[in-house]
Every structure is written in C-alpha cells, then in structure tokens.
Amino acid sequence: MVNKAIFKSYLGKLLPGTDATNHEGAPAYPLSARETLAQYAVTGTFNGTFYANGAEQLDAVKALALQVEPEFLAKVAIHAAEKGYMKDMPVMLLAMLSSLQSEAFARAFPRVVKSGKMLRGFVQVMRSGATGRKSLGTRPKKAVQAWLERASVEQILRAMVGNDPSLADVIRMVHPKPSSQERKALYAWAIGKPYDHAALPDLVKSLEAFRRDQRAPVPDVPFQLLTSLPLTREHWVAIARKGGWQMVRQNLNTFARNGVFEVDGFAETLAARLSDPEEIRRAKVFPYQLMMAWRMVDSQVPDVVRQALQEAMDIAIANVPAIEGNVVLCPDVSGSMSSSVTGYRKGSTSSVRCIDVAGLMTAAFLQRNPKARVLPFENDVVRIDLNRRDSVMTNAGKLAAIGGGGTNCSAPLRKLVNEKAKVDLVVFISDNESWVDARRGGQPTAVMTEWARIKRINPAAKLVCLDIQPYATSQATTRDDVLNIGGFSDAVYAVIAAFAANRTGAEAWVESIEAIEL
C-alpha cells in the first residue's frame, strides 16, 4: 500500500511544499516578484517594522524593481499613489524608474506626483543617493520643472509647508523657466529674492497684506504659513472654515484650544463638513485615520463633532462588500501585531498599530456582513463576543484590546474543520508571520493542510490572505482558490469581492495593477 502520510493529495493535486522561510524562520511560500513588489508598494513605509528595518525594505524594493518590466514598475507606483494612498513608496519607485531606459517614467510622474509634498518627497529620494545618484538628472529635472509650471498658485503655497527639501530648495535646484511675469514673481518671492510685487498672484498679495496687518481678511492659504502671527479666535474660525477636509480632521484639538467651538453654531458647521460624503471621498482618507481622530479628540471638542467622525467612518467603509454565503473573518491578534502599522521612525511613529487596522477591517466587514463569524487568533483561536449592532469603532476597539501571544495562522482553519463548518469565504487579516504551527521545510504549511481539509467539506470555498505588513512570504500559496493581497486602504475590498464572486481569479490583485493604462 502507498504510504498515505507521505503521498498526501487533495482532489488529485499534491499539496505544495514550502521553499522559503518567513521572518520567524518558519517555512512559508514565497510570493512572486510582482506580488511582492505590489505588497511592499501598498504597505511599506521604509520605517522599522516588527521584523524588518527601513534599510532592509529599501534593499528589497530595489532588488524587486530590477526583476519586473519598467512599465509594470510604473503601474505599481501609480497604484500605490492612487489606490493605496501611499506617499514615500510611490516616489521611491519613480526614482528607480527614472534610471531605466523607458518612457514609463514620463507617463507615470504626473499621476504619482500630484501634490507639493509628493514633489518634495521625490526630490528628497533623488538627492539621498538611495537609487544610486545624488543629482536629479535631465529627465527628472524636466519632470519637476513641468510640475512647477502646471501647479496652481494654491498648490505652490501648499508645497511651501515642509522642509528637507523646502520648495525654495527645489526651485533653486531645477531653475524653472517661468512662462509669465506672474510666475516669475511667484518663484522669486518663494525663494526670497527681489520680486515685482505688482506681478504677484492675488492670493500671495493677500497673504503679504495679512502678514503686515492682521486686520486684513484671512487669506485662503495653508494655516502653517500664518501660525507665526498673533492669531485671534476669529482668525482661527476663518482658518477652520477655509481649511481642507483632511486639515480639519487633523486639527480639531487645535481648533478647540483656540476657541473656535465657542462660536455659536460653528461646531455644527464643522460637523457637517466632516460627515459630507463627497468631501470624504475626495480626501481619500484611510478608515483607521478616522478611528484614531475619534479616539484622540479631547474633551473640549463637542459631541456633535465626535459623532460626525463616526458618521464619516460609516461613509468611508461604505464600499466594504456584502458577500453571499458563509463568511469567516480571522484577524491576527498576536504580539507582532502590536507594532505600528506604518513602522517605527524617531519622532514620527504612528500610534496606529497593525492590530488596530486588523480590528477595524474586521469590524467593517462584520457590519456589512452581519452573518459573518469572527475568529481572532494568536496561539489559538481567542473567544470574543461582538455585538453586531455596535458601531465599527466599538467592535474594532474590542478586537484591538486582545493582543499578545504567538502567531498560529492555521488555528482558525483547524477549528472550522473540527466543526465541519460550512464555509464559502475565509479572510485572514494578518502579518502572515506564523510560527507556532511551523513544520519542517519542504512540507506543506499547516495552513495549506487545514485548508485542504476544509475543501473536502466545502469544495467551492475560497481563502483570502490580506497582509498589512511589507513581507515577502505567505502561509498559503497563490492558486485558483487562494488570493494573497496586501494593503490597508479601501482598494482591497473590491478585489476581495470580485474574487469571492468568481469574477476574477487568484491573480486579480496583480492583474488590476497591470490593467492600469500609462
């Protein structure tokens, strides 16, 4: 008789053996170069994560960029900027692309660099030498010059907030050729050189007038250009009224300290803006940013504003799919998930942890799929009682409060198998660094073994492994019924929904990037 312990199969297919190890040294499956680059692009921030530091991430991205075509590299940069809402990674990929002989750089640049912050980030990467050179070079210099000439006066003023490099540094570096007397005066004013005041744009004239005399109307400029002045409560009300949606969200405590909510009716005005669906969509806000804003507003911020943040959350997660059938959500609540979701960097480490994001995504799925089961796991499945009628904020907080223990990704699957549960879709939200259930190298992972057992009961079941950290391995190999995907923006939901509904295959994530037109 054949030794069944050795010749394990499922529906005529041998389970694949592992040929890589994760950061815990446990056997795992490597992602393809395209999958890995996409994974880094939507989760990597070049800060230190639980398992890898920023330099290691940089080295990995540089190596991966050389393994794919320039056109795919450009598409990944665009996807990371437009769908992943990332900042550092897209400009790093652009910098890599600028050294390759391809027209893809010129086509991708305007779609990635849409703000002064992204422009300064790109120049910073180029000057750092991280991509092998410390000067811009002809093509990047022309791209920066073109951005400056296309930019509106408002964009130029927003770009003046921030340093290393400052916008003035960028202008001095690329020597843009002004197309008008107004633009010539604007550049000279920005770098502190003599300029023709009469030729300045009206908005800059109003800023200069306000700097001279605070009795003048408050200009519609970034408030950081005004904070060195003696601002009154009335000034702050005007600033809040004119500020963009993200700026208002980020500065609620500042507004409270400066008395804006003491003005009759103004709290209601700001609350209406914060919960405006169109403004929320335009802001491209991460749902976890809303969760943290809600947690961190102090007692001086009125309840109506706090409630508006919860309403904004409901709008921000409105495209979480409602999926037919039996859905199981498996958030990782192990010790490694306590690390900052955007990594550690001195002076700017986010207080948002991976477990916060996993809890929020799980709670959002649960709200849209009220029949879904939630099986948090660490060493084993953790019991938790979630009230489906509670808000996303409340349920996310309950999940994030668990924390600790090792990582055993196969635990929820084993529980489902032992129950002979009916399953249509299982979604893991994890860093995929499973080690408690590790086996010898070359053997199938425990996740794939348990998944095969589930498939005997549920042949049509599908598995999604959503990774929220920039690592290059998975506990489940990509195939027809297994989707590996990365990221923590709302862009992942559409891919998961299409996969669950059989509209796309396991390569859906990479294919969605390849479909971008340059």
Coordinates of C-alpha atoms in Angstrom, one line a residue:
M1 CA 0.0 0.0 0.0
V2 CA 1.1 3.6 -0.7
N3 CA 2.1 5.5 2.4
K4 CA -0.7 8.0 2.7
A5 CA 1.2 10.0 5.3
I6 CA 3.7 10.8 2.6
F7 CA 1.6 10.9 -0.6
K8 CA -1.0 13.4 0.6
S9 CA -3.2 14.8 -2.1
Y10 CA -6.4 16.7 -2.5
L11 CA -8.6 16.2 -5.5
G12 CA -5.7 14.7 -7.3
K13 CA -3.2 17.5 -6.5
L14 CA -0.3 17.2 -4.2
L15 CA -0.1 20.0 -1.7
P16 CA 2.8 22.2 -2.5
G17 CA 5.8 22.1 -0.2
T18 CA 7.4 25.2 1.2
D19 CA 10.6 26.6 -0.3
A20 CA 11.1 29.8 1.7
T21 CA 11.1 30.9 5.4
N22 CA 9.4 33.9 7.0
H23 CA 11.0 36.4 9.4
E24 CA 10.4 34.0 12.3
G25 CA 12.4 31.3 10.5
A26 CA 9.3 29.2 9.9
P27 CA 8.6 27.5 6.5
A28 CA 6.5 29.6 4.1
Y29 CA 5.7 30.2 0.5
P30 CA 7.4 33.0 -1.5
L31 CA 5.3 35.5 -3.3
S32 CA 6.2 36.1 -7.0
A33 CA 8.3 39.2 -7.7
R34 CA 5.2 41.1 -8.9
E35 CA 3.2 40.1 -5.9
T36 CA 6.0 41.0 -3.6
L37 CA 6.6 44.4 -5.2
A38 CA 2.9 45.2 -5.0
Q39 CA 2.9 44.1 -1.4
Y40 CA 5.7 46.4 -0.5
A41 CA 4.2 49.2 -2.6
V42 CA 0.9 49.4 -0.6
T43 CA 2.3 48.6 2.9
G44 CA 5.9 49.6 3.0
T45 CA 6.9 53.0 4.5
F46 CA 10.7 52.5 4.9
N47 CA 10.2 52.6 8.7
G48 CA 11.2 49.8 11.1
T49 CA 8.5 47.1 11.4
F50 CA 8.3 44.3 14.0
Y51 CA 10.6 42.1 11.8
A52 CA 12.4 44.4 9.4
N53 CA 14.0 47.8 9.4
G54 CA 13.7 50.5 6.8
A55 CA 17.0 49.7 5.1
E56 CA 16.0 46.1 4.6
Q57 CA 12.8 47.3 3.0
L58 CA 14.7 49.6 0.7
D59 CA 17.1 46.9 -0.4
A60 CA 14.2 44.5 -1.1
V61 CA 12.3 47.1 -3.2
K62 CA 15.5 48.0 -5.2
A63 CA 16.1 44.3 -6.0
L64 CA 12.4 43.7 -6.9
A65 CA 12.3 46.7 -9.2
L66 CA 15.0 45.2 -11.3
Q67 CA 13.0 41.9 -11.7
V68 CA 10.0 43.5 -13.4
E69 CA 9.5 45.4 -16.6
P70 CA 9.7 49.3 -16.3
E71 CA 6.1 49.5 -17.4
F72 CA 4.9 47.3 -14.5
L73 CA 7.1 49.3 -12.1
A74 CA 5.4 52.5 -13.3
K75 CA 2.0 50.9 -12.8
V76 CA 2.8 49.8 -9.3
A77 CA 3.9 53.4 -8.5
I78 CA 0.6 54.7 -9.8
H79 CA -1.4 52.1 -7.9
A80 CA 0.4 52.8 -4.7
A81 CA -0.4 56.5 -5.0
E82 CA -3.9 56.4 -6.4
K83 CA -5.3 53.3 -4.7
G84 CA -3.0 52.7 -1.8
Y85 CA -2.8 56.4 -0.8
M86 CA 0.9 55.9 -0.1
K87 CA 3.4 58.8 0.0
D88 CA 7.0 57.6 0.3
M89 CA 6.9 54.3 -1.7
P90 CA 5.4 55.7 -5.0
V91 CA 8.1 58.4 -5.2
M92 CA 10.8 55.8 -4.4
L93 CA 9.5 53.7 -7.3
L94 CA 9.5 56.7 -9.6
A95 CA 13.1 57.4 -8.6
M96 CA 14.1 53.8 -9.5
L97 CA 12.2 54.2 -12.8
S98 CA 14.0 57.4 -13.7
S99 CA 17.2 55.5 -14.2
L100 CA 15.7 53.0 -16.6
Q101 CA 15.5 53.5 -20.4
S102 CA 11.8 53.7 -20.7
E103 CA 9.1 56.3 -21.5
A104 CA 7.2 54.9 -18.5
F105 CA 8.8 57.4 -16.1
A106 CA 7.4 60.4 -18.0
R107 CA 4.0 58.9 -18.2
A108 CA 3.8 57.9 -14.5
F109 CA 5.3 61.1 -13.0
P110 CA 2.2 63.3 -13.3
R111 CA -0.1 60.6 -11.9
V112 CA 2.1 59.9 -8.9
V113 CA 3.3 63.5 -8.1
K114 CA 0.0 65.4 -7.6
S115 CA 1.0 67.5 -4.6
G116 CA 3.9 69.6 -3.4
K117 CA 4.5 67.1 -0.7
M118 CA 5.0 64.3 -3.2
L119 CA 7.2 66.6 -5.3
R120 CA 9.5 67.4 -2.4
G121 CA 9.5 63.7 -1.4
F122 CA 10.6 62.7 -4.9
V123 CA 13.4 65.3 -4.9
Q124 CA 14.5 64.1 -1.4
V125 CA 14.8 60.5 -2.6
M126 CA 16.7 61.5 -5.7
R127 CA 19.2 63.7 -3.6
S128 CA 19.7 61.0 -1.0
G129 CA 21.6 58.7 -3.3
A130 CA 19.3 55.8 -2.4
T131 CA 18.8 54.9 -6.0
G132 CA 22.4 55.3 -6.9
R133 CA 22.7 59.0 -7.8
K134 CA 22.6 62.2 -5.8
S135 CA 21.5 64.6 -8.6
L136 CA 18.2 64.8 -10.4
G137 CA 19.4 64.1 -13.9
T138 CA 17.9 65.5 -17.1
R139 CA 14.6 63.6 -17.2
P140 CA 13.7 64.1 -13.5
K141 CA 14.7 67.7 -13.6
K142 CA 12.4 68.3 -16.6
A143 CA 9.5 66.5 -14.9
V144 CA 9.9 68.7 -11.8
Q145 CA 10.1 71.8 -13.9
A146 CA 6.9 70.8 -15.7
W147 CA 5.1 70.2 -12.3
L148 CA 6.0 73.7 -11.1
E149 CA 4.7 75.2 -14.3
R150 CA 1.5 73.2 -14.2
A151 CA 0.8 73.8 -10.5
S152 CA -1.7 76.3 -9.4
V153 CA -0.8 79.1 -7.0
E154 CA -2.7 77.2 -4.3
Q155 CA -0.6 74.1 -4.9
I156 CA 2.6 76.2 -4.8
L157 CA 1.6 77.6 -1.5
R158 CA 0.7 74.2 0.0
A159 CA 4.1 72.9 -1.2
M160 CA 5.8 75.6 0.9
V161 CA 4.8 73.8 4.0
G162 CA 7.7 71.4 4.9
N163 CA 11.4 71.2 4.6
D164 CA 14.2 68.8 3.7
P165 CA 14.0 69.9 0.9
S166 CA 11.8 73.0 1.1
L167 CA 10.1 74.2 -2.0
A168 CA 12.6 77.0 -2.2
D169 CA 15.4 74.4 -2.4
V170 CA 13.6 72.6 -5.2
I171 CA 13.1 75.8 -7.2
R172 CA 16.8 76.7 -6.8
M173 CA 17.8 73.2 -7.8
V174 CA 15.8 72.9 -11.1
H175 CA 15.7 76.6 -12.2
P176 CA 12.2 76.5 -13.7
K177 CA 11.6 78.8 -16.7
P178 CA 8.6 80.9 -15.8
S179 CA 6.0 81.2 -18.6
S180 CA 4.7 84.6 -17.3
Q181 CA 5.6 87.6 -15.3
E182 CA 3.3 86.4 -12.6
R183 CA 5.0 83.1 -12.3
K184 CA 8.4 84.8 -12.4
A185 CA 7.4 87.0 -9.4
L186 CA 6.0 83.9 -7.6
Y187 CA 9.2 81.9 -7.9
A188 CA 11.3 84.9 -6.8
W189 CA 9.0 85.5 -3.8
A190 CA 9.2 81.8 -2.9
I191 CA 13.0 81.7 -2.7
G192 CA 13.4 85.1 -1.0
K193 CA 14.7 87.1 -4.0
P194 CA 13.6 90.5 -5.1
Y195 CA 10.3 90.4 -7.0
D196 CA 7.8 92.6 -8.7
H197 CA 5.0 93.0 -6.1
A198 CA 2.5 94.2 -8.7
A199 CA 3.0 91.0 -10.7
L200 CA 2.4 88.6 -7.7
P201 CA -0.7 86.4 -7.8
D202 CA -3.6 88.0 -5.9
L203 CA -3.6 85.2 -3.3
V204 CA 0.1 85.9 -2.4
K205 CA -0.7 89.6 -2.2
S206 CA -3.4 88.8 0.3
L207 CA -1.0 86.7 2.3
E208 CA 1.5 89.5 2.4
A209 CA -1.2 92.0 3.4
F210 CA -2.3 89.8 6.3
R211 CA 1.3 89.4 7.4
R212 CA 1.6 93.1 7.6
D213 CA -1.7 93.8 9.3
Q214 CA -3.9 91.1 10.9
R215 CA -6.9 93.3 10.5
A216 CA -6.9 92.3 6.8
P217 CA -9.0 89.4 5.7
V218 CA -7.5 85.9 6.5
P219 CA -6.1 84.6 3.2
D220 CA -7.1 81.1 2.0
V221 CA -3.7 79.6 2.4
P222 CA -2.2 76.7 4.5
F223 CA -2.6 77.8 8.1
Q224 CA 1.1 76.8 8.8
L225 CA 2.0 80.0 6.8
L226 CA 0.1 82.0 9.4
T227 CA 0.8 80.5 12.8
S228 CA 3.9 82.7 13.5
L229 CA 1.4 85.6 13.6
P230 CA -0.7 86.7 16.7
L231 CA -3.9 85.0 15.6
T232 CA -7.2 85.6 17.4
R233 CA -10.2 83.3 17.9
E234 CA -11.8 84.9 14.9
H235 CA -8.7 84.2 12.8
W236 CA -8.9 80.6 13.8
V237 CA -12.6 80.4 12.9
A238 CA -11.7 81.7 9.4
I239 CA -8.9 79.2 9.1
A240 CA -11.1 76.3 10.0
R241 CA -13.8 77.5 7.7
K242 CA -11.5 77.6 4.7
G243 CA -9.4 74.6 5.5
G244 CA -9.5 71.3 3.6
W245 CA -11.2 68.2 4.9
Q246 CA -8.0 66.4 6.0
M247 CA -6.7 69.6 7.6
V248 CA -9.9 70.0 9.6
R249 CA -9.8 66.3 10.8
Q250 CA -6.2 66.6 11.9
N251 CA -6.6 69.9 13.8
L252 CA -9.8 69.5 15.9
N253 CA -7.9 69.8 19.1
T254 CA -6.0 72.8 17.9
F255 CA -9.3 74.5 17.0
A256 CA -10.7 73.6 20.4
R257 CA -7.7 75.2 22.2
N258 CA -8.1 78.4 20.2
G259 CA -11.8 78.7 21.0
V260 CA -13.5 78.1 17.6
F261 CA -16.2 75.8 19.1
E262 CA -17.2 78.7 21.5
V263 CA -18.6 80.4 18.4
D264 CA -22.3 79.7 18.3
G265 CA -23.2 77.2 15.6
F266 CA -19.6 76.6 14.4
A267 CA -19.4 73.1 15.8
E268 CA -22.4 72.1 13.7
T269 CA -20.8 73.7 10.7
L270 CA -17.6 71.7 11.0
A271 CA -19.5 68.5 11.8
A272 CA -21.5 68.9 8.6
R273 CA -18.3 69.1 6.6
L274 CA -16.7 66.2 8.4
S275 CA -19.6 64.0 7.5
D276 CA -20.1 65.2 3.9
P277 CA -19.8 62.1 1.7
E278 CA -18.3 63.9 -1.3
E279 CA -15.6 65.6 0.8
I280 CA -14.7 62.3 2.4
R281 CA -14.3 60.5 -0.9
R282 CA -12.2 63.4 -2.3
A283 CA -9.9 63.3 0.8
K284 CA -9.0 59.6 0.2
V285 CA -8.9 59.1 4.0
F286 CA -7.8 55.8 5.5
P287 CA -10.6 54.5 7.8
Y288 CA -8.1 53.9 10.5
Q289 CA -7.2 57.7 10.4
L290 CA -10.8 58.4 11.3
M291 CA -10.7 55.9 14.1
M292 CA -7.6 57.5 15.6
A293 CA -9.0 61.0 15.2
W294 CA -12.1 59.9 17.0
R295 CA -10.0 58.4 19.8
M296 CA -7.7 61.3 20.2
V297 CA -10.1 64.3 20.2
D298 CA -10.0 65.8 23.7
S299 CA -13.0 66.8 25.9
Q300 CA -13.1 70.3 24.5
V301 CA -14.3 69.0 21.1
P302 CA -18.1 69.0 21.2
D303 CA -20.0 65.7 20.9
V304 CA -21.6 66.7 17.6
V305 CA -18.1 66.8 16.1
R306 CA -17.2 63.4 17.6
Q307 CA -20.4 62.0 16.2
A308 CA -19.5 63.4 12.8
L309 CA -16.3 61.4 12.8
Q310 CA -18.3 58.2 13.4
E311 CA -20.6 59.1 10.6
A312 CA -17.6 59.7 8.4
M313 CA -16.3 56.3 9.3
D314 CA -19.6 54.7 8.1
I315 CA -19.2 56.6 4.8
A316 CA -15.5 55.7 4.4
I317 CA -16.3 52.0 4.7
A318 CA -19.4 52.1 2.5
N319 CA -17.7 50.1 -0.2
V320 CA -16.9 47.1 2.0
P321 CA -18.6 44.4 0.1
A322 CA -21.6 42.4 1.2
I323 CA -20.7 38.8 0.3
E324 CA -23.1 36.0 -0.3
G325 CA -22.7 32.8 1.8
N326 CA -20.8 31.8 4.9
V327 CA -18.0 34.3 5.6
V328 CA -15.3 33.8 8.3
L329 CA -13.1 36.7 9.4
C330 CA -9.8 35.9 11.0
P331 CA -8.0 38.9 12.5
D332 CA -4.5 38.2 13.8
V333 CA -4.2 39.5 17.4
S334 CA -0.7 38.1 18.2
G335 CA 2.2 40.0 19.7
S336 CA 3.7 41.1 16.4
M337 CA 0.5 42.9 15.5
S338 CA 1.1 45.4 18.3
S339 CA 3.7 47.2 16.1
S340 CA 3.0 50.5 14.4
V341 CA 1.2 49.9 11.1
T342 CA 3.5 52.4 9.3
G343 CA 6.6 51.3 11.2
Y344 CA 8.9 53.0 13.7
R345 CA 10.7 56.2 13.0
K346 CA 12.1 58.5 15.6
G347 CA 9.8 61.4 16.2
S348 CA 7.0 60.3 13.8
T349 CA 5.9 56.8 14.8
S350 CA 2.2 56.4 14.2
S351 CA 0.2 55.3 17.3
V352 CA -1.9 53.2 15.0
R353 CA -1.0 49.5 15.4
C354 CA -1.4 46.6 13.0
I355 CA -3.9 45.2 15.4
D356 CA -5.9 48.4 15.2
V357 CA -6.1 48.1 11.5
A358 CA -7.0 44.4 11.6
G359 CA -9.7 45.1 14.2
L360 CA -11.1 47.9 12.1
M361 CA -11.2 46.0 8.9
T362 CA -12.8 43.0 10.6
A363 CA -15.4 45.2 12.2
A364 CA -16.1 46.9 8.9
F365 CA -16.6 43.5 7.2
L366 CA -18.9 42.4 10.1
Q367 CA -21.1 45.5 9.7
R368 CA -21.7 44.8 6.0
N369 CA -21.8 41.0 6.5
P370 CA -23.8 40.5 9.8
K371 CA -23.9 36.7 9.4
A372 CA -20.1 36.5 9.3
R373 CA -18.1 34.7 12.0
V374 CA -15.2 36.3 13.7
L375 CA -12.3 34.1 14.8
P376 CA -9.4 36.1 16.2
F377 CA -6.3 34.1 16.7
E378 CA -2.8 34.1 18.3
N379 CA -1.5 30.8 19.7
D380 CA -5.1 29.6 19.3
V381 CA -8.5 31.0 18.5
V382 CA -9.5 33.6 21.0
R383 CA -13.1 33.8 22.2
I384 CA -14.7 37.2 21.9
D385 CA -18.3 38.4 22.0
L386 CA -19.0 41.1 19.4
N387 CA -22.4 42.8 19.3
R388 CA -23.3 43.2 15.6
R389 CA -25.3 46.2 16.5
D390 CA -22.4 48.1 18.0
S391 CA -20.6 50.7 16.0
V392 CA -17.5 49.8 13.9
M393 CA -15.5 51.9 16.4
T394 CA -16.7 49.9 19.3
N395 CA -16.1 46.4 17.8
A396 CA -12.7 47.5 16.4
G397 CA -11.7 48.6 19.9
K398 CA -12.7 45.2 21.4
L399 CA -10.6 43.3 18.9
A400 CA -7.6 45.6 19.3
A401 CA -7.8 45.2 23.1
I402 CA -6.9 41.5 22.9
G403 CA -3.3 41.4 21.8
G404 CA -0.4 39.1 22.7
G405 CA 0.8 35.6 22.2
G406 CA 2.4 33.8 19.2
T407 CA 1.1 33.5 15.7
N408 CA -0.7 30.4 14.6
C409 CA -2.5 31.1 11.3
S410 CA -3.8 27.6 11.0
A411 CA -5.7 27.7 14.3
P412 CA -9.0 29.2 12.9
L413 CA -9.0 26.8 10.0
R414 CA -8.5 23.8 12.3
K415 CA -11.4 25.0 14.4
L416 CA -13.6 25.1 11.3
V417 CA -12.5 21.7 10.2
N418 CA -13.2 20.2 13.6
E419 CA -16.7 21.7 13.5
K420 CA -17.3 20.5 9.9
A421 CA -18.4 24.1 9.3
K422 CA -20.0 25.3 6.1
V423 CA -17.6 27.9 4.6
D424 CA -17.7 30.0 1.4
L425 CA -15.0 32.6 2.1
V426 CA -12.3 32.9 4.8
V427 CA -10.5 36.2 5.1
F428 CA -7.2 36.4 7.1
I429 CA -6.0 39.9 8.2
S430 CA -2.5 39.3 9.5
D431 CA 1.2 39.9 9.0
N432 CA 1.4 36.2 8.0
E433 CA 4.4 35.5 10.2
S434 CA 3.1 32.2 11.5
W435 CA 5.5 30.1 13.6
V436 CA 3.6 28.3 16.3
D437 CA 2.3 25.8 13.8
A438 CA 5.7 25.5 11.9
R439 CA 6.7 22.3 10.2
R440 CA 9.9 21.1 8.6
G441 CA 11.0 22.9 5.5
G442 CA 9.8 21.4 2.2
Q443 CA 6.5 20.2 3.7
P444 CA 3.1 22.0 3.2
T445 CA 2.4 24.6 5.8
A446 CA -0.2 23.8 8.4
V447 CA -2.5 26.5 6.8
M448 CA -2.5 24.6 3.5
T449 CA -3.0 21.3 5.2
E450 CA -6.0 22.6 7.1
W451 CA -7.3 24.4 4.0
A452 CA -7.2 21.1 2.1
R453 CA -9.4 19.5 4.8
I454 CA -11.8 22.4 4.6
K455 CA -12.0 22.0 0.8
R456 CA -13.0 18.4 1.2
I457 CA -16.2 19.6 3.0
N458 CA -16.5 22.9 1.1
P459 CA -15.1 22.3 -2.4
A460 CA -16.0 25.8 -3.6
A461 CA -14.6 27.7 -0.6
K462 CA -12.1 30.5 -1.1
L463 CA -9.3 31.8 1.0
V464 CA -8.0 35.4 1.1
C465 CA -4.8 36.3 3.0
L466 CA -4.8 40.1 3.4
D467 CA -1.3 41.1 4.6
I468 CA -0.9 44.6 6.2
Q469 CA 2.9 44.5 6.5
P470 CA 5.7 44.5 3.8
Y471 CA 6.8 40.9 4.0
A472 CA 7.5 38.6 1.0
T473 CA 6.0 35.3 2.1
S474 CA 2.7 33.8 2.8
Q475 CA 1.4 30.7 4.7
A476 CA -0.9 29.9 1.7
T477 CA 0.4 29.7 -1.9
T478 CA -1.5 31.7 -4.6
R479 CA -3.7 29.4 -6.7
D480 CA -7.3 29.3 -8.0
D481 CA -8.9 29.3 -4.6
V482 CA -6.3 31.3 -2.7
L483 CA -5.8 35.1 -3.1
N484 CA -2.8 36.8 -1.5
I485 CA -3.3 40.6 -1.3
G486 CA -1.7 43.5 0.6
G487 CA -2.7 46.9 1.8
F488 CA -4.9 48.7 4.3
S489 CA -6.8 51.1 2.0
D490 CA -10.3 50.6 0.8
A491 CA -8.9 49.5 -2.6
V492 CA -8.6 45.9 -1.3
Y493 CA -12.3 45.5 -0.8
A494 CA -13.2 45.5 -4.5
V495 CA -10.6 42.9 -5.3
I496 CA -11.8 40.6 -2.5
A497 CA -15.4 41.0 -3.6
A498 CA -14.6 40.1 -7.2
F499 CA -12.6 37.1 -6.1
A500 CA -15.3 35.9 -3.8
A501 CA -17.9 36.2 -6.6
N502 CA -15.8 34.3 -9.1
R503 CA -15.5 37.4 -11.3
T504 CA -11.6 37.2 -11.1
G505 CA -9.0 34.6 -10.4
A506 CA -6.2 34.4 -7.8
E507 CA -4.1 36.8 -9.9
A508 CA -6.7 39.5 -9.6
W509 CA -4.7 41.8 -7.5
V510 CA -1.6 41.9 -9.8
E511 CA -3.9 41.9 -12.8
S512 CA -5.7 45.0 -11.5
I513 CA -2.3 46.8 -11.4
E514 CA -1.4 45.5 -14.9
A515 CA -4.7 46.9 -16.2
I516 CA -3.6 50.5 -15.4
E517 CA -3.1 52.4 -18.6
L518 CA 0.1 54.5 -18.9

